[in-house]
PDB file of C-alpha atoms in Angstrom:
ATOM      1  CA  MET A   1      -0.094  -0.146  -0.435  1.00  0.00           C
ATOM      2  CA  PRO A   2       1.024   3.581  -0.592  1.00  0.00           C
ATOM      3  CA  LYS A   3       3.183   5.528   1.787  1.00  0.00           C
ATOM      4  CA  LEU A   4       3.464   9.335   2.598  1.00  0.00           C
ATOM      5  CA  VAL A   5       5.418   9.861   4.892  1.00  0.00           C
ATOM      6  CA  THR A   6       4.482  13.166   7.373  1.00  0.00           C
ATOM      7  CA  TRP A   7       7.693  15.546   8.438  1.00  0.00           C
ATOM      8  CA  MET A   8       7.728  18.593  10.723  1.00  0.00           C
ATOM      9  CA  ASN A   9      10.554  21.062  11.115  1.00  0.00           C
ATOM     10  CA  ASN A  10      13.104  17.997   9.554  1.00  0.00           C
ATOM     11  CA  GLN A  11      11.436  15.386  12.073  1.00  0.00           C
ATOM     12  CA  ARG A  12       9.611  12.227  11.021  1.00  0.00           C
ATOM     13  CA  VAL A  13       6.697  12.670  12.565  1.00  0.00           C
ATOM     14  CA  GLY A  14       4.160   9.327  11.075  1.00  0.00           C
ATOM     15  CA  GLU A  15       3.343   7.600   7.956  1.00  0.00           C
ATOM     16  CA  LEU A  16       0.266   8.538   5.565  1.00  0.00           C
ATOM     17  CA  THR A  17      -1.372   5.200   4.034  1.00  0.00           C
ATOM     18  CA  LYS A  18      -4.251   5.011   2.235  1.00  0.00           C
ATOM     19  CA  LEU A  19      -5.678   1.643   1.845  1.00  0.00           C
ATOM     20  CA  THR A  20      -6.282   0.191  -1.405  1.00  0.00           C
ATOM     21  CA  ASN A  21     -10.325   0.546  -0.714  1.00  0.00           C
ATOM     22  CA  GLY A  22      -9.400   4.848  -0.541  1.00  0.00           C
ATOM     23  CA  ALA A  23      -9.385   5.426   2.937  1.00  0.00           C
ATOM     24  CA  HIS A  24      -6.595   6.951   5.002  1.00  0.00           C
ATOM     25  CA  THR A  25      -4.328   5.743   7.845  1.00  0.00           C
ATOM     26  CA  PHE A  26      -2.079   7.524  10.387  1.00  0.00           C
ATOM     27  CA  LYS A  27       0.266   6.125  12.985  1.00  0.00           C
ATOM     28  CA  TYR A  28       2.434   7.942  14.639  1.00  0.00           C
ATOM     29  CA  ALA A  29       5.749   7.332  14.317  1.00  0.00           C
ATOM     30  CA  PRO A  30       7.520   5.379  16.666  1.00  0.00           C
ATOM     31  CA  GLU A  31      11.171   7.528  17.807  1.00  0.00           C
ATOM     32  CA  TRP A  32       7.893  10.696  17.827  1.00  0.00           C
ATOM     33  CA  LEU A  33       6.688   9.516  20.045  1.00  0.00           C
ATOM     34  CA  ALA A  34       9.838   9.050  22.111  1.00  0.00           C
ATOM     35  CA  ASN A  35      10.132  12.343  21.793  1.00  0.00           C
ATOM     36  CA  ARG A  36      10.041  14.249  24.279  1.00  0.00           C
ATOM     37  CA  TYR A  37       8.527  17.690  22.437  1.00  0.00           C
ATOM     38  CA  ALA A  38       5.663  15.414  20.407  1.00  0.00           C
ATOM     39  CA  ARG A  39       3.144  16.594  19.480  1.00  0.00           C
ATOM     40  CA  PRO A  40      -0.503  15.649  18.156  1.00  0.00           C
ATOM     41  CA  LEU A  41      -1.012  16.914  14.740  1.00  0.00           C
ATOM     42  CA  SER A  42      -3.740  17.931  15.159  1.00  0.00           C
ATOM     43  CA  LEU A  43      -5.903  18.098  18.135  1.00  0.00           C
ATOM     44  CA  SER A  44      -8.051  15.047  16.581  1.00  0.00           C
ATOM     45  CA  LEU A  45      -4.982  12.854  15.939  1.00  0.00           C
ATOM     46  CA  PRO A  46      -4.248  12.482  19.891  1.00  0.00           C
ATOM     47  CA  LEU A  47      -0.054  11.137  20.210  1.00  0.00           C
ATOM     48  CA  GLN A  48      -1.245   7.707  20.486  1.00  0.00           C
ATOM     49  CA  ARG A  49       0.210   4.039  18.533  1.00  0.00           C
ATOM     50  CA  GLY A  50      -1.221   2.020  16.207  1.00  0.00           C
ATOM     51  CA  ASN A  51      -3.179   2.968  12.725  1.00  0.00           C
ATOM     52  CA  ILE A  52      -5.650   6.432  13.639  1.00  0.00           C
ATOM     53  CA  THR A  53      -8.539   5.160  11.402  1.00  0.00           C
ATOM     54  CA  SER A  54     -10.739   7.372  11.923  1.00  0.00           C
ATOM     55  CA  ASP A  55     -12.295  10.423   9.681  1.00  0.00           C
ATOM     56  CA  ALA A  56     -10.180  13.127  10.860  1.00  0.00           C
ATOM     57  CA  VAL A  57      -7.105  11.520   9.182  1.00  0.00           C
ATOM     58  CA  PHE A  58      -9.044  12.398   6.097  1.00  0.00           C
ATOM     59  CA  ASN A  59     -10.456  15.344   7.433  1.00  0.00           C
ATOM     60  CA  PHE A  60      -7.118  16.622   8.613  1.00  0.00           C
ATOM     61  CA  PHE A  61      -5.176  16.010   5.456  1.00  0.00           C
ATOM     62  CA  ASP A  62      -7.891  17.577   3.423  1.00  0.00           C
ATOM     63  CA  ASN A  63      -7.647  19.974   4.627  1.00  0.00           C
ATOM     64  CA  LEU A  64      -3.790  20.946   3.750  1.00  0.00           C
ATOM     65  CA  LEU A  65      -5.203  21.268   0.134  1.00  0.00           C
ATOM     66  CA  PRO A  66      -6.583  24.265  -1.768  1.00  0.00           C
ATOM     67  CA  ASP A  67     -10.902  24.757  -0.165  1.00  0.00           C
ATOM     68  CA  SER A  68     -11.419  25.125  -4.268  1.00  0.00           C
ATOM     69  CA  PRO A  69     -12.263  22.458  -6.785  1.00  0.00           C
ATOM     70  CA  ILE A  70     -10.388  24.248  -9.546  1.00  0.00           C
ATOM     71  CA  VAL A  71      -6.907  24.026  -7.905  1.00  0.00           C
ATOM     72  CA  ARG A  72      -7.270  21.095  -7.009  1.00  0.00           C
ATOM     73  CA  ASP A  73      -8.878  20.314 -11.166  1.00  0.00           C
ATOM     74  CA  ARG A  74      -5.741  22.482 -11.466  1.00  0.00           C
ATOM     75  CA  ILE A  75      -3.347  20.268  -9.963  1.00  0.00           C
ATOM     76  CA  VAL A  76      -4.900  17.179 -10.877  1.00  0.00           C
ATOM     77  CA  LYS A  77      -4.016  18.016 -14.715  1.00  0.00           C
ATOM     78  CA  ARG A  78      -1.212  20.135 -13.874  1.00  0.00           C
ATOM     79  CA  TYR A  79       1.124  17.240 -12.129  1.00  0.00           C
ATOM     80  CA  HIS A  80      -0.925  14.184 -13.318  1.00  0.00           C
ATOM     81  CA  ALA A  81      -2.537  12.977  -9.743  1.00  0.00           C
ATOM     82  CA  LYS A  82      -4.164   9.572  -9.544  1.00  0.00           C
ATOM     83  CA  SER A  83      -6.820  10.917  -7.764  1.00  0.00           C
ATOM     84  CA  ARG A  84      -8.333  14.536  -6.742  1.00  0.00           C
ATOM     85  CA  GLN A  85      -8.182  12.030  -2.855  1.00  0.00           C
ATOM     86  CA  PRO A  86      -6.031  13.448  -0.068  1.00  0.00           C
ATOM     87  CA  PHE A  87      -3.602  11.811  -0.994  1.00  0.00           C
ATOM     88  CA  ASP A  88      -2.915  11.831  -4.406  1.00  0.00           C
ATOM     89  CA  LEU A  89      -2.798  15.400  -4.291  1.00  0.00           C
ATOM     90  CA  LEU A  90      -0.038  15.268  -1.784  1.00  0.00           C
ATOM     91  CA  SER A  91       1.719  12.650  -3.401  1.00  0.00           C
ATOM     92  CA  GLU A  92       1.958  15.730  -5.947  1.00  0.00           C
ATOM     93  CA  ILE A  93       2.648  18.397  -3.845  1.00  0.00           C
ATOM     94  CA  GLY A  94       2.856  17.136  -0.346  1.00  0.00           C
ATOM     95  CA  ARG A  95       6.895  19.330  -0.515  1.00  0.00           C
ATOM     96  CA  ASP A  96       5.089  22.752   0.013  1.00  0.00           C
ATOM     97  CA  SER A  97       1.652  21.828   2.090  1.00  0.00           C
ATOM     98  CA  VAL A  98      -0.024  24.499   4.497  1.00  0.00           C
ATOM     99  CA  GLY A  99       1.831  24.968   7.584  1.00  0.00           C
ATOM    100  CA  VAL A 100       4.931  22.903   8.846  1.00  0.00           C
ATOM    101  CA  VAL A 101       3.845  19.572   8.219  1.00  0.00           C
ATOM    102  CA  THR A 102       5.774  18.294   4.160  1.00  0.00           C
ATOM    103  CA  LEU A 103       4.970  14.785   3.885  1.00  0.00           C
ATOM    104  CA  LEU A 104       7.382  12.711   0.990  1.00  0.00           C
ATOM    105  CA  PRO A 105       7.407   8.935  -0.759  1.00  0.00           C
ATOM    106  CA  GLU A 106       9.261   6.518   1.244  1.00  0.00           C
ATOM    107  CA  ASP A 107      12.070   7.007  -0.832  1.00  0.00           C
ATOM    108  CA  GLU A 108      13.145  10.387  -0.019  1.00  0.00           C
ATOM    109  CA  THR A 109      13.747  13.012   2.695  1.00  0.00           C
ATOM    110  CA  VAL A 110      14.003  16.462   3.867  1.00  0.00           C
ATOM    111  CA  THR A 111      16.226  18.180   2.643  1.00  0.00           C
ATOM    112  CA  ARG A 112      16.537  22.330   3.018  1.00  0.00           C
ATOM    113  CA  PRO A 113      15.032  24.310   0.127  1.00  0.00           C
ATOM    114  CA  ILE A 114      16.246  26.439  -2.721  1.00  0.00           C
ATOM    115  CA  MET A 115      14.884  29.453  -2.429  1.00  0.00           C
ATOM    116  CA  VAL A 116      13.507  30.763  -6.382  1.00  0.00           C
ATOM    117  CA  TRP A 117      11.343  33.559  -6.361  1.00  0.00           C
ATOM    118  CA  GLU A 118       9.663  35.326  -8.949  1.00  0.00           C
ATOM    119  CA  LYS A 119       8.942  39.787  -8.412  1.00  0.00           C
ATOM    120  CA  LEU A 120       5.321  39.977  -9.680  1.00  0.00           C
ATOM    121  CA  THR A 121       3.639  43.131 -10.917  1.00  0.00           C
ATOM    122  CA  GLU A 122       1.480  44.648  -9.647  1.00  0.00           C
ATOM    123  CA  ALA A 123      -0.849  42.856 -12.934  1.00  0.00           C
ATOM    124  CA  ARG A 124       0.407  39.743 -12.083  1.00  0.00           C
ATOM    125  CA  LEU A 125      -0.563  39.974  -8.121  1.00  0.00           C
ATOM    126  CA  GLU A 126      -3.938  40.903  -9.556  1.00  0.00           C
ATOM    127  CA  GLU A 127      -4.267  37.156 -11.595  1.00  0.00           C
ATOM    128  CA  VAL A 128      -2.520  35.070  -8.968  1.00  0.00           C
ATOM    129  CA  LEU A 129      -4.822  36.100  -5.698  1.00  0.00           C
ATOM    130  CA  THR A 130      -7.982  36.253  -7.962  1.00  0.00           C
ATOM    131  CA  ALA A 131      -7.699  32.720  -8.286  1.00  0.00           C
ATOM    132  CA  TYR A 132      -8.061  31.608  -5.147  1.00  0.00           C
ATOM    133  CA  LYS A 133     -11.852  33.510  -3.740  1.00  0.00           C
ATOM    134  CA  ALA A 134     -12.812  32.692  -0.340  1.00  0.00           C
ATOM    135  CA  ASP A 135     -15.556  30.079   0.495  1.00  0.00           C
ATOM    136  CA  ILE A 136     -18.804  29.102   2.003  1.00  0.00           C
ATOM    137  CA  PRO A 137     -17.801  29.454   5.282  1.00  0.00           C
ATOM    138  CA  LEU A 138     -18.501  27.606   7.620  1.00  0.00           C
ATOM    139  CA  GLY A 139     -20.543  27.277  11.504  1.00  0.00           C
ATOM    140  CA  MET A 140     -20.080  28.169  15.098  1.00  0.00           C
ATOM    141  CA  ILE A 141     -18.140  26.050  16.477  1.00  0.00           C
ATOM    142  CA  ARG A 142     -18.710  23.746  18.945  1.00  0.00           C
ATOM    143  CA  GLU A 143     -19.777  24.593  22.244  1.00  0.00           C
ATOM    144  CA  GLU A 144     -17.552  25.429  25.348  1.00  0.00           C
ATOM    145  CA  ILE A 145     -15.170  26.369  22.451  1.00  0.00           C
ATOM    146  CA  LEU A 146     -11.415  26.890  23.513  1.00  0.00           C
ATOM    147  CA  MET A 147     -11.807  25.463  27.344  1.00  0.00           C
ATOM    148  CA  GLY A 148      -9.196  22.637  26.337  1.00  0.00           C
ATOM    149  CA  SER A 149      -6.670  25.720  25.189  1.00  0.00           C
ATOM    150  CA  SER A 150      -4.141  26.468  28.053  1.00  0.00           C
ATOM    151  CA  GLU A 151      -5.392  29.655  27.713  1.00  0.00           C
ATOM    152  CA  ALA A 152      -8.358  28.998  28.170  1.00  0.00           C
ATOM    153  CA  LEU A 153     -10.198  32.076  29.393  1.00  0.00           C
ATOM    154  CA  ARG A 154      -8.024  34.277  27.826  1.00  0.00           C
ATOM    155  CA  ASP A 155      -8.443  32.587  24.424  1.00  0.00           C
ATOM    156  CA  ARG A 156     -12.556  32.548  25.257  1.00  0.00           C
ATOM    157  CA  TYR A 157     -12.217  36.726  25.660  1.00  0.00           C
ATOM    158  CA  ASP A 158     -10.337  37.288  23.153  1.00  0.00           C
ATOM    159  CA  PHE A 159     -12.222  35.019  21.159  1.00  0.00           C
ATOM    160  CA  MET A 160     -16.064  36.914  22.174  1.00  0.00           C
ATOM    161  CA  LYS A 161     -14.325  39.927  21.651  1.00  0.00           C
ATOM    162  CA  PHE A 162     -13.348  39.775  18.649  1.00  0.00           C
ATOM    163  CA  GLN A 163     -15.900  38.464  17.078  1.00  0.00           C
ATOM    164  CA  VAL A 164     -18.253  41.974  17.877  1.00  0.00           C
ATOM    165  CA  PHE A 165     -15.713  43.418  16.400  1.00  0.00           C
ATOM    166  CA  GLN A 166     -15.726  41.501  13.222  1.00  0.00           C
ATOM    167  CA  TRP A 167     -18.941  42.718  13.655  1.00  0.00           C
ATOM    168  CA  LEU A 168     -17.968  46.546  14.352  1.00  0.00           C
ATOM    169  CA  ILE A 169     -16.134  46.894  11.340  1.00  0.00           C
ATOM    170  CA  GLY A 170     -18.405  44.574   8.780  1.00  0.00           C
ATOM    171  CA  SER A 171     -15.340  40.840   8.721  1.00  0.00           C
ATOM    172  CA  THR A 172     -16.725  39.084   6.639  1.00  0.00           C
ATOM    173  CA  ASP A 173     -14.884  36.408   6.236  1.00  0.00           C
ATOM    174  CA  GLY A 174     -14.767  35.448   9.658  1.00  0.00           C
ATOM    175  CA  HIS A 175     -15.081  31.375   9.545  1.00  0.00           C
ATOM    176  CA  ALA A 176     -13.788  28.793  10.738  1.00  0.00           C
ATOM    177  CA  LYS A 177     -10.536  27.847   8.487  1.00  0.00           C
ATOM    178  CA  ASN A 178      -9.649  31.344  10.140  1.00  0.00           C
ATOM    179  CA  PHE A 179      -8.901  30.480  13.280  1.00  0.00           C
ATOM    180  CA  SER A 180      -6.378  28.767  14.174  1.00  0.00           C
ATOM    181  CA  VAL A 181      -4.112  26.968  17.501  1.00  0.00           C
ATOM    182  CA  PHE A 182      -1.384  26.977  18.653  1.00  0.00           C
ATOM    183  CA  ILE A 183      -0.296  22.890  19.805  1.00  0.00           C
ATOM    184  CA  GLN A 184       2.173  22.526  22.004  1.00  0.00           C
ATOM    185  CA  ALA A 185       4.728  20.215  23.303  1.00  0.00           C
ATOM    186  CA  GLY A 186       2.102  17.223  25.199  1.00  0.00           C
ATOM    187  CA  GLY A 187      -0.432  18.389  22.837  1.00  0.00           C
ATOM    188  CA  SER A 188      -1.198  20.979  24.879  1.00  0.00           C
ATOM    189  CA  TYR A 189      -2.657  23.954  22.435  1.00  0.00           C
ATOM    190  CA  ARG A 190      -4.239  27.655  22.761  1.00  0.00           C
ATOM    191  CA  LEU A 191      -5.219  30.185  20.567  1.00  0.00           C
ATOM    192  CA  THR A 192      -2.768  32.444  18.126  1.00  0.00           C
ATOM    193  CA  PRO A 193      -3.425  35.722  16.792  1.00  0.00           C
ATOM    194  CA  PHE A 194      -6.169  36.853  14.510  1.00  0.00           C
ATOM    195  CA  TYR A 195      -5.173  37.247  10.585  1.00  0.00           C
ATOM    196  CA  ASP A 196      -7.238  37.766   7.777  1.00  0.00           C
ATOM    197  CA  ILE A 197      -8.754  40.836   8.926  1.00  0.00           C
ATOM    198  CA  ILE A 198     -10.636  43.296   6.381  1.00  0.00           C
ATOM    199  CA  SER A 199     -13.706  44.959   6.033  1.00  0.00           C
ATOM    200  CA  ALA A 200     -16.014  45.294   3.652  1.00  0.00           C
ATOM    201  CA  PHE A 201     -17.883  48.435   3.937  1.00  0.00           C
ATOM    202  CA  PRO A 202     -15.637  50.569   1.879  1.00  0.00           C
ATOM    203  CA  VAL A 203     -17.435  47.932  -1.169  1.00  0.00           C
ATOM    204  CA  LEU A 204     -20.503  49.334  -0.794  1.00  0.00           C
ATOM    205  CA  GLY A 205     -22.394  51.937  -2.236  1.00  0.00           C
ATOM    206  CA  GLY A 206     -23.319  52.884  -5.277  1.00  0.00           C
ATOM    207  CA  ALA A 207     -23.617  50.286  -8.339  1.00  0.00           C
ATOM    208  CA  GLY A 208     -21.641  48.011  -5.973  1.00  0.00           C
ATOM    209  CA  ILE A 209     -23.285  45.205  -2.750  1.00  0.00           C
ATOM    210  CA  HIS A 210     -25.854  46.801  -0.779  1.00  0.00           C
ATOM    211  CA  ILE A 211     -25.197  46.813   3.523  1.00  0.00           C
ATOM    212  CA  SER A 212     -28.179  44.794   4.183  1.00  0.00           C
ATOM    213  CA  ASP A 213     -25.765  41.492   2.029  1.00  0.00           C
ATOM    214  CA  LEU A 214     -23.286  41.632   4.225  1.00  0.00           C
ATOM    215  CA  LYS A 215     -23.063  38.192   6.396  1.00  0.00           C
ATOM    216  CA  LEU A 216     -20.711  37.471   9.650  1.00  0.00           C
ATOM    217  CA  ALA A 217     -19.388  34.145   8.364  1.00  0.00           C
ATOM    218  CA  MET A 218     -19.917  32.668  11.919  1.00  0.00           C
ATOM    219  CA  GLY A 219     -24.005  33.281  12.437  1.00  0.00           C
ATOM    220  CA  LEU A 220     -24.820  34.458  16.291  1.00  0.00           C
ATOM    221  CA  ASN A 221     -27.751  32.622  18.550  1.00  0.00           C
ATOM    222  CA  ALA A 222     -31.574  34.065  17.657  1.00  0.00           C
ATOM    223  CA  SER A 223     -34.483  33.961  19.259  1.00  0.00           C
ATOM    224  CA  LYS A 224     -35.596  32.114  15.780  1.00  0.00           C
ATOM    225  CA  GLY A 225     -33.241  29.989  14.572  1.00  0.00           C
ATOM    226  CA  ARG A 226     -28.802  32.544  13.463  1.00  0.00           C
ATOM    227  CA  LYS A 227     -28.524  36.123  12.936  1.00  0.00           C
ATOM    228  CA  THR A 228     -25.485  36.720  10.187  1.00  0.00           C
ATOM    229  CA  GLU A 229     -26.682  39.208   8.247  1.00  0.00           C
ATOM    230  CA  ILE A 230     -24.535  42.601   9.758  1.00  0.00           C
ATOM    231  CA  ASP A 231     -27.062  45.111   9.835  1.00  0.00           C
ATOM    232  CA  LYS A 232     -29.343  42.614  11.045  1.00  0.00           C
ATOM    233  CA  ILE A 233     -27.098  42.191  14.723  1.00  0.00           C
ATOM    234  CA  TYR A 234     -27.635  43.598  17.966  1.00  0.00           C
ATOM    235  CA  PRO A 235     -25.925  43.420  20.871  1.00  0.00           C
ATOM    236  CA  ARG A 236     -28.586  40.484  22.201  1.00  0.00           C
ATOM    237  CA  HIS A 237     -27.022  38.584  19.723  1.00  0.00           C
ATOM    238  CA  PHE A 238     -24.349  38.305  21.467  1.00  0.00           C
ATOM    239  CA  LEU A 239     -24.860  37.152  24.629  1.00  0.00           C
ATOM    240  CA  ALA A 240     -27.579  34.498  23.183  1.00  0.00           C
ATOM    241  CA  THR A 241     -24.363  33.565  21.664  1.00  0.00           C
ATOM    242  CA  ALA A 242     -22.693  33.811  24.772  1.00  0.00           C
ATOM    243  CA  LYS A 243     -24.956  31.272  26.890  1.00  0.00           C
ATOM    244  CA  ALA A 244     -24.811  28.521  24.030  1.00  0.00           C
ATOM    245  CA  LEU A 245     -21.200  28.865  24.060  1.00  0.00           C
ATOM    246  CA  LYS A 246     -21.068  28.310  27.757  1.00  0.00           C
ATOM    247  CA  PHE A 247     -19.194  31.881  27.794  1.00  0.00           C
ATOM    248  CA  PRO A 248     -19.862  34.428  31.597  1.00  0.00           C
ATOM    249  CA  GLU A 249     -22.632  37.053  30.834  1.00  0.00           C
ATOM    250  CA  VAL A 250     -21.141  39.285  33.033  1.00  0.00           C
ATOM    251  CA  GLN A 251     -18.271  39.198  30.570  1.00  0.00           C
ATOM    252  CA  MET A 252     -20.129  38.888  27.620  1.00  0.00           C
ATOM    253  CA  HIS A 253     -21.599  43.070  28.869  1.00  0.00           C
ATOM    254  CA  GLU A 254     -17.992  44.106  29.876  1.00  0.00           C
ATOM    255  CA  ILE A 255     -16.407  43.070  26.469  1.00  0.00           C
ATOM    256  CA  LEU A 256     -19.847  45.242  24.832  1.00  0.00           C
ATOM    257  CA  SER A 257     -19.950  47.969  27.339  1.00  0.00           C
ATOM    258  CA  ASP A 258     -15.904  48.538  26.215  1.00  0.00           C
ATOM    259  CA  PHE A 259     -17.113  48.739  22.596  1.00  0.00           C
ATOM    260  CA  ALA A 260     -19.238  51.300  24.177  1.00  0.00           C
ATOM    261  CA  ARG A 261     -16.676  52.843  25.918  1.00  0.00           C
ATOM    262  CA  MET A 262     -13.796  52.656  23.514  1.00  0.00           C
ATOM    263  CA  ILE A 263     -14.709  53.485  19.834  1.00  0.00           C
ATOM    264  CA  PRO A 264     -14.911  56.974  19.168  1.00  0.00           C
ATOM    265  CA  ALA A 265     -11.491  57.206  20.262  1.00  0.00           C
ATOM    266  CA  ALA A 266      -9.943  54.114  19.057  1.00  0.00           C
ATOM    267  CA  LEU A 267     -11.223  55.712  15.475  1.00  0.00           C
ATOM    268  CA  ASP A 268     -10.044  59.020  16.087  1.00  0.00           C
ATOM    269  CA  ASN A 269      -6.482  57.499  16.814  1.00  0.00           C
ATOM    270  CA  VAL A 270      -6.683  55.367  13.861  1.00  0.00           C
ATOM    271  CA  LYS A 271      -7.326  58.404  11.237  1.00  0.00           C
ATOM    272  CA  ALA A 272      -4.104  60.212  13.073  1.00  0.00           C
ATOM    273  CA  SER A 273      -2.286  57.837  12.467  1.00  0.00           C
ATOM    274  CA  LEU A 274      -2.545  57.671   8.595  1.00  0.00           C
ATOM    275  CA  PRO A 275      -0.677  58.702   5.817  1.00  0.00           C
ATOM    276  CA  ALA A 276      -2.418  62.089   3.714  1.00  0.00           C
ATOM    277  CA  ASP A 277      -2.309  60.327   0.586  1.00  0.00           C
ATOM    278  CA  PHE A 278      -4.367  57.210   2.454  1.00  0.00           C
ATOM    279  CA  PRO A 279      -8.113  57.356  -0.001  1.00  0.00           C
ATOM    280  CA  GLU A 280     -10.868  59.256   1.590  1.00  0.00           C
ATOM    281  CA  ASN A 281     -13.418  56.969   0.729  1.00  0.00           C
ATOM    282  CA  VAL A 282     -11.925  54.662   1.700  1.00  0.00           C
ATOM    283  CA  LEU A 283     -11.456  55.756   5.344  1.00  0.00           C
ATOM    284  CA  THR A 284     -15.547  57.918   5.064  1.00  0.00           C
ATOM    285  CA  ALA A 285     -16.942  53.968   4.400  1.00  0.00           C
ATOM    286  CA  ILE A 286     -15.925  52.498   7.210  1.00  0.00           C
ATOM    287  CA  GLU A 287     -16.008  55.406  10.392  1.00  0.00           C
ATOM    288  CA  THR A 288     -19.644  56.017   8.742  1.00  0.00           C
ATOM    289  CA  ASN A 289     -20.400  52.341   8.951  1.00  0.00           C
ATOM    290  CA  VAL A 290     -18.613  51.059  12.279  1.00  0.00           C
ATOM    291  CA  LEU A 291     -20.149  54.878  14.125  1.00  0.00           C
ATOM    292  CA  ARG A 292     -24.017  53.300  13.379  1.00  0.00           C
ATOM    293  CA  LEU A 293     -23.492  50.358  14.243  1.00  0.00           C
ATOM    294  CA  HIS A 294     -21.866  51.603  16.901  1.00  0.00           C
ATOM    295  CA  GLY A 295     -24.505  52.790  17.871  1.00  0.00           C
ATOM    296  CA  ARG A 296     -26.843  50.233  18.807  1.00  0.00           C
ATOM    297  CA  LEU A 297     -24.024  49.618  21.257  1.00  0.00           C
ATOM    298  CA  SER A 298     -24.031  53.166  22.884  1.00  0.00           C
ATOM    299  CA  ARG A 299     -27.410  53.028  23.023  1.00  0.00           C
ATOM    300  CA  GLU A 300     -28.147  49.761  25.069  1.00  0.00           C
ATOM    301  CA  TYR A 301     -24.543  50.785  26.964  1.00  0.00           C
ATOM    302  CA  GLY A 302     -25.946  54.481  27.352  1.00  0.00           C
ATOM    303  CA  ILE A 303     -22.976  55.755  26.292  1.00  0.00           C
ATOM    304  CA  LYS A 304     -22.665  58.312  24.156  1.00  0.00           C
TER     305      LYS A 304
END
């Protein structure tokens, strides 16, 4: 049966195997399990002896690949991969997969790559970036989110605070894959800094998108179903979500009231730090819509 050796920081971690029926299995290497710094590839693949045969194997390695079916088809065509299955695609491009993990055939070893790059023009960069579109966002993560973190209280607080921030700035790309964790020795973990943060407010108006079209990637709890539309979200929806996630109500009130109190001054500080040639239309779009949503917080918490 074909195997791919999984490496991390030039250390052999284990083997990914594709069975004759197409199923994927993974086994940690004995030397990795004996390493004092050993950590699981994923929280869904805890350190253990023997073959791991759960769906988590397929899901983890599938997640190392581009989301877009179109991009995967291009990989198949370009590298003559046997199929779009994770094992077959990683057999061709596993040397340069997402993150620190590298997958190689059994007869190859990790070598230091030769750094080669191409300087892109703006036109070429735009051409490359347009090939990568955000996929349909995922739903809110399971209850008791981040309770297993080594810094659970801080991580849960920061996560909930960030949900409010994304709403205020009109950030629509905060799906589950844009949140990551540091996996530490022994399998403990903690939340990484937030990333991929951008406001959609500058594209509103004219022939562009209407604010009613903007949606959060991860919906909030509501009395009926879930709320994703940014313009239909109010403080009560964050409180309902906090309750569903077993996040303390008093802390959720604290987060909301802090934003109500701090947003005007924060906007002033940002404006003062911008270069003189910063596009006025971008600034105006963000400031106007942030203050409009901020009004819902200030009315709720009695802050002018």
